[in-house]
């Protein structure tokens, strides 16, 4: 089993930046994917970005260029650097870990971008 703890969410003004962190603990399989989904009020949970343990990345097309995902494999931690934030980025951001077809979720961290 894997547990995920997110941090770094909060309130930021439009145009600002936030950096989210997610640390995984437990039975960490060497080959895995970690990443972020977000869910805005009244919306579905959608993929933001993901990164494998061999550094391949995936981004939502609309976010590529503003958001950057990174990993520290030694710490089993994934980060999401969010720049040029807009109110449309407001939502709950959920970290995930996936290996061997099993997906684990963090509790979510709120990101609010004011106009």
Coordinates of N, CA and C in Angstrom, one line a residue:
X1 N 0.8 -1.2 0.0 CA 0.0 0.0 0.0 C 0.9 1.2 0.0
X2 N 0.3 2.3 -0.5 CA 1.0 3.6 -0.7 C 0.1 4.7 -0.1
X3 N 0.8 5.5 0.7 CA 0.1 6.7 1.2 C 0.7 8.0 0.6
X4 N -0.1 8.9 0.3 CA 0.3 10.2 -0.4 C -0.1 11.4 0.5
X5 N 0.8 12.3 0.7 CA 0.6 13.5 1.4 C 0.9 14.7 0.6
X6 N -0.1 15.5 0.3 CA 0.1 16.7 -0.5 C 0.3 17.9 0.4
X7 N 1.0 18.9 -0.2 CA 1.1 20.2 0.5 C 1.4 21.3 -0.6
X8 N 1.2 22.5 -0.2 CA 1.6 23.6 -1.0 C 0.4 24.4 -1.6
X9 N -0.8 23.9 -1.4 CA -2.0 24.6 -1.9 C -2.2 25.9 -1.1
X10 N -3.1 26.7 -1.6 CA -3.5 27.9 -0.9 C -4.1 28.9 -1.8
X11 N -4.1 30.1 -1.3 CA -4.7 31.3 -2.1 C -3.7 32.1 -2.7
X12 N -3.8 32.4 -4.0 CA -2.9 33.2 -4.7 C -3.6 34.1 -5.7
X13 N -3.1 35.2 -6.0 CA -3.7 36.2 -6.9 C -3.4 35.7 -8.3
X14 N -4.3 36.2 -9.2 CA -4.1 35.9 -10.6 C -2.7 36.4 -11.1
X15 N -2.1 35.5 -11.8 CA -0.7 35.8 -12.3 C 0.4 35.3 -11.4
X16 N 0.0 34.8 -10.2 CA 1.0 34.3 -9.3 C 1.4 32.9 -9.5
X17 N 2.1 32.3 -8.5 CA 2.6 31.0 -8.7 C 2.5 30.2 -7.4
X18 N 2.4 28.9 -7.5 CA 2.4 28.0 -6.4 C 3.2 26.8 -6.7
X19 N 3.7 26.1 -5.7 CA 4.4 24.9 -5.9 C 3.8 23.8 -5.0
X20 N 3.2 22.8 -5.6 CA 2.6 21.7 -4.9 C 3.6 20.6 -4.7
X21 N 3.6 19.9 -3.6 CA 4.4 18.8 -3.3 C 3.6 17.6 -2.9
X22 N 4.0 16.4 -3.3 CA 3.3 15.2 -2.9 C 4.4 14.1 -2.6
X23 N 4.4 13.6 -1.3 CA 5.3 12.6 -0.9 C 4.6 11.3 -0.7
X24 N 5.2 10.3 -1.3 CA 4.7 8.9 -1.2 C 5.5 8.1 -0.2
X25 N 4.8 7.3 0.5 CA 5.4 6.4 1.4 C 4.7 5.0 1.4
X26 N 5.4 4.0 1.8 CA 4.8 2.7 1.8 C 5.6 1.8 0.9
X27 N 4.9 0.9 0.2 CA 5.5 -0.1 -0.7 C 5.7 0.6 -2.1
X28 N 6.8 1.2 -2.2 CA 7.1 2.0 -3.5 C 7.7 1.0 -4.5
X29 N 7.0 0.7 -5.5 CA 7.5 -0.1 -6.6 C 8.4 0.8 -7.5
X30 N 9.5 0.3 -7.9 CA 10.5 1.1 -8.6 C 10.0 1.8 -9.9
X31 N 9.2 1.1 -10.7 CA 8.7 1.7 -11.9 C 7.2 2.1 -11.6
X32 N 7.0 3.4 -11.7 CA 5.7 4.0 -11.3 C 5.5 5.3 -12.1
X33 N 4.3 5.7 -11.9 CA 3.9 7.1 -12.4 C 3.3 7.8 -11.3
X34 N 3.7 9.1 -11.1 CA 3.1 10.0 -10.2 C 2.6 11.2 -10.9
X35 N 1.6 11.8 -10.4 CA 1.1 13.0 -11.1 C 0.0 13.7 -10.3
X36 N -0.7 14.5 -11.1 CA -1.7 15.4 -10.5 C -3.0 15.4 -11.3
X37 N -4.1 15.3 -10.7 CA -5.4 15.7 -11.3 C -5.9 16.9 -10.5
X38 N -6.9 17.5 -11.1 CA -7.6 18.6 -10.4 C -9.1 18.5 -10.7
X39 N -9.8 19.0 -9.8 CA -11.3 19.1 -9.9 C -11.8 20.4 -9.5
X40 N -12.3 21.1 -10.5 CA -12.9 22.4 -10.2 C -14.4 22.2 -9.8
X41 N -14.9 23.2 -9.1 CA -16.3 23.1 -8.6 C -17.3 22.7 -9.8
X42 N -18.0 21.7 -9.6 CA -19.0 21.3 -10.6 C -18.4 20.6 -11.9
X43 N -17.1 20.3 -11.8 CA -16.4 19.7 -13.0 C -15.9 18.3 -12.7
X44 N -15.5 17.6 -13.7 CA -14.9 16.3 -13.5 C -13.5 16.5 -13.1
X45 N -13.0 15.4 -12.6 CA -11.6 15.3 -12.2 C -10.7 15.1 -13.5
X46 N -9.8 16.0 -13.8 CA -9.1 15.9 -15.0 C -7.6 15.8 -14.8
X47 N -6.9 15.1 -15.6 CA -5.4 15.0 -15.5 C -4.8 16.4 -15.7
X48 N -3.9 16.8 -14.9 CA -3.1 18.0 -15.0 C -1.7 17.6 -15.7
X49 N -1.0 16.7 -15.0 CA 0.3 16.3 -15.5 C 0.7 15.0 -14.8
X50 N 1.6 14.2 -15.4 CA 2.1 13.0 -14.8 C 3.6 12.9 -15.2
X51 N 4.3 12.1 -14.4 CA 5.7 11.8 -14.7 C 6.0 10.4 -14.2
X52 N 6.7 9.7 -15.1 CA 7.1 8.3 -14.7 C 8.4 8.4 -13.9
X53 N 8.8 7.3 -13.4 CA 10.1 7.2 -12.7 C 11.3 7.2 -13.6
X54 N 11.0 7.1 -14.9 CA 12.1 7.2 -15.9 C 11.9 8.5 -16.6
X55 N 11.2 9.5 -16.1 CA 11.2 10.9 -16.5 C 10.4 11.2 -17.7
X56 N 9.5 10.3 -18.1 CA 8.6 10.7 -19.2 C 7.4 11.5 -18.6
X57 N 7.0 12.5 -19.3 CA 6.0 13.4 -18.8 C 4.8 13.5 -19.7
X58 N 3.7 13.8 -19.1 CA 2.4 14.0 -19.8 C 1.8 15.3 -19.2
X59 N 1.3 16.1 -20.1 CA 0.6 17.3 -19.6 C -0.7 17.5 -20.3
X60 N -1.7 18.1 -19.7 CA -2.9 18.6 -20.4 C -2.4 19.6 -21.3
X61 N -2.9 19.6 -22.6 CA -2.5 20.5 -23.6 C -2.7 22.0 -23.2
X62 N -3.8 22.2 -22.5 CA -4.0 23.6 -22.1 C -3.1 24.2 -21.1
X63 N -2.4 23.3 -20.4 CA -1.6 23.7 -19.3 C -0.1 23.7 -19.6
X64 N 0.3 23.0 -20.7 CA 1.7 22.9 -21.0 C 2.2 24.3 -21.3
X65 N 3.4 24.6 -20.6 CA 4.0 25.9 -20.7 C 3.8 26.7 -19.5
X66 N 2.8 26.5 -18.7 CA 2.5 27.2 -17.5 C 2.9 26.3 -16.3
X67 N 2.6 25.0 -16.4 CA 2.8 24.1 -15.3 C 4.0 23.2 -15.6
X68 N 4.7 22.9 -14.6 CA 5.9 22.0 -14.8 C 5.9 20.9 -13.7
X69 N 5.9 19.7 -14.1 CA 6.0 18.6 -13.2 C 7.4 18.1 -13.0
X70 N 7.8 17.7 -11.8 CA 9.1 17.2 -11.6 C 9.1 16.2 -10.5
X71 N 10.2 15.4 -10.3 CA 10.2 14.4 -9.3 C 11.6 14.4 -8.6
X72 N 11.5 13.9 -7.4 CA 12.8 13.5 -6.7 C 12.6 12.1 -6.3
X73 N 13.1 11.2 -7.1 CA 12.9 9.8 -6.8 C 13.5 9.3 -5.5
X74 N 14.6 9.9 -5.0 CA 15.1 9.6 -3.8 C 14.2 9.9 -2.6
X75 N 13.4 10.9 -2.8 CA 12.4 11.2 -1.7 C 11.0 10.7 -2.0
X76 N 10.8 10.1 -3.2 CA 9.5 9.6 -3.6 C 8.5 10.7 -3.6
X77 N 8.9 11.8 -4.2 CA 8.1 13.0 -4.1 C 8.0 13.6 -5.5
X78 N 6.8 14.1 -5.8 CA 6.5 14.7 -7.1 C 6.1 16.2 -6.8
X79 N 6.4 17.1 -7.7 CA 6.1 18.5 -7.5 C 5.3 19.0 -8.7
X80 N 4.6 20.0 -8.5 CA 3.9 20.7 -9.6 C 4.1 22.2 -9.4
X81 N 5.0 22.8 -10.3 CA 5.2 24.2 -10.3 C 4.1 24.8 -11.2
X82 N 3.3 25.7 -10.6 CA 2.3 26.4 -11.3 C 2.5 27.8 -11.4
X83 N 2.7 28.3 -12.7 CA 3.0 29.7 -12.9 C 1.8 30.4 -13.7
X84 N 1.8 31.7 -13.7 CA 0.8 32.4 -14.4 C -0.6 31.9 -14.1
X85 N -0.9 31.7 -12.8 CA -2.2 31.2 -12.4 C -3.3 32.1 -12.7
X86 N -4.4 31.5 -13.1 CA -5.7 32.2 -13.4 C -6.8 31.6 -12.6
X87 N -7.9 32.4 -12.5 CA -9.0 31.9 -11.7 C -9.5 30.5 -12.2
X88 N -9.4 30.2 -13.5 CA -9.8 28.9 -14.0 C -9.0 27.8 -13.5
X89 N -7.9 28.0 -12.9 CA -7.0 27.0 -12.3 C -7.5 26.6 -10.9
X90 N -8.5 27.3 -10.3 CA -9.0 27.0 -9.0 C -9.6 25.6 -9.0
X91 N -9.3 24.9 -7.9 CA -9.9 23.6 -7.7 C -9.1 22.8 -6.7
X92 N -9.5 21.6 -6.5 CA -8.8 20.7 -5.6 C -7.8 19.9 -6.4
X93 N -6.6 19.9 -6.0 CA -5.6 19.2 -6.8 C -5.2 17.9 -6.0
X94 N -5.3 16.8 -6.7 CA -5.1 15.5 -6.2 C -3.9 14.8 -6.7
X95 N -3.0 14.4 -5.9 CA -1.8 13.7 -6.3 C -2.2 12.2 -6.4
X96 N -1.5 11.5 -7.4 CA -1.7 10.1 -7.5 C -0.4 9.4 -7.7
X97 N -0.4 8.1 -7.4 CA 0.7 7.2 -7.6 C 0.2 6.0 -8.2
X98 N 0.8 5.5 -9.3 CA 0.3 4.3 -10.0 C 1.5 3.4 -10.3
X99 N 1.3 2.1 -10.0 CA 2.2 1.1 -10.3 C 1.5 -0.2 -10.4
X100 N 1.9 -1.0 -11.4 CA 1.2 -2.4 -11.6 C -0.3 -2.3 -11.6
X101 N -0.8 -1.3 -12.3 CA -2.2 -1.1 -12.5 C -3.0 -0.7 -11.3
X102 N -2.3 -0.4 -10.2 CA -2.9 0.1 -9.0 C -2.7 1.6 -8.8
X103 N -3.8 2.3 -8.5 CA -3.7 3.7 -8.4 C -4.0 4.1 -7.0
X104 N -3.2 5.0 -6.4 CA -3.5 5.5 -5.1 C -3.6 7.0 -5.1
X105 N -4.4 7.6 -4.3 CA -4.8 9.0 -4.3 C -4.4 9.7 -3.0
X106 N -4.0 10.9 -3.1 CA -3.8 11.7 -2.0 C -5.2 12.3 -1.6
X107 N -5.2 13.1 -0.5 CA -6.4 13.6 0.0 C -6.9 14.9 -0.7
X108 N -6.0 15.5 -1.5 CA -6.3 16.7 -2.2 C -5.9 17.9 -1.5
X109 N -5.5 18.9 -2.2 CA -5.1 20.2 -1.6 C -5.8 21.3 -2.5
X110 N -6.4 22.2 -1.8 CA -7.1 23.3 -2.4 C -6.2 24.4 -3.0
X111 N -6.5 24.7 -4.2 CA -5.8 25.9 -4.8 C -6.9 26.9 -5.2
X112 N -6.8 28.1 -4.8 CA -7.7 29.1 -5.1 C -7.0 30.3 -5.7
X113 N -7.4 30.7 -6.9 CA -6.8 31.8 -7.6 C -7.8 33.0 -7.7
X114 N -7.5 34.1 -7.1 CA -8.4 35.2 -7.1 C -8.1 36.1 -8.3
X115 N -9.2 36.8 -8.7 CA -9.1 37.7 -9.8 C -8.3 38.9 -9.5

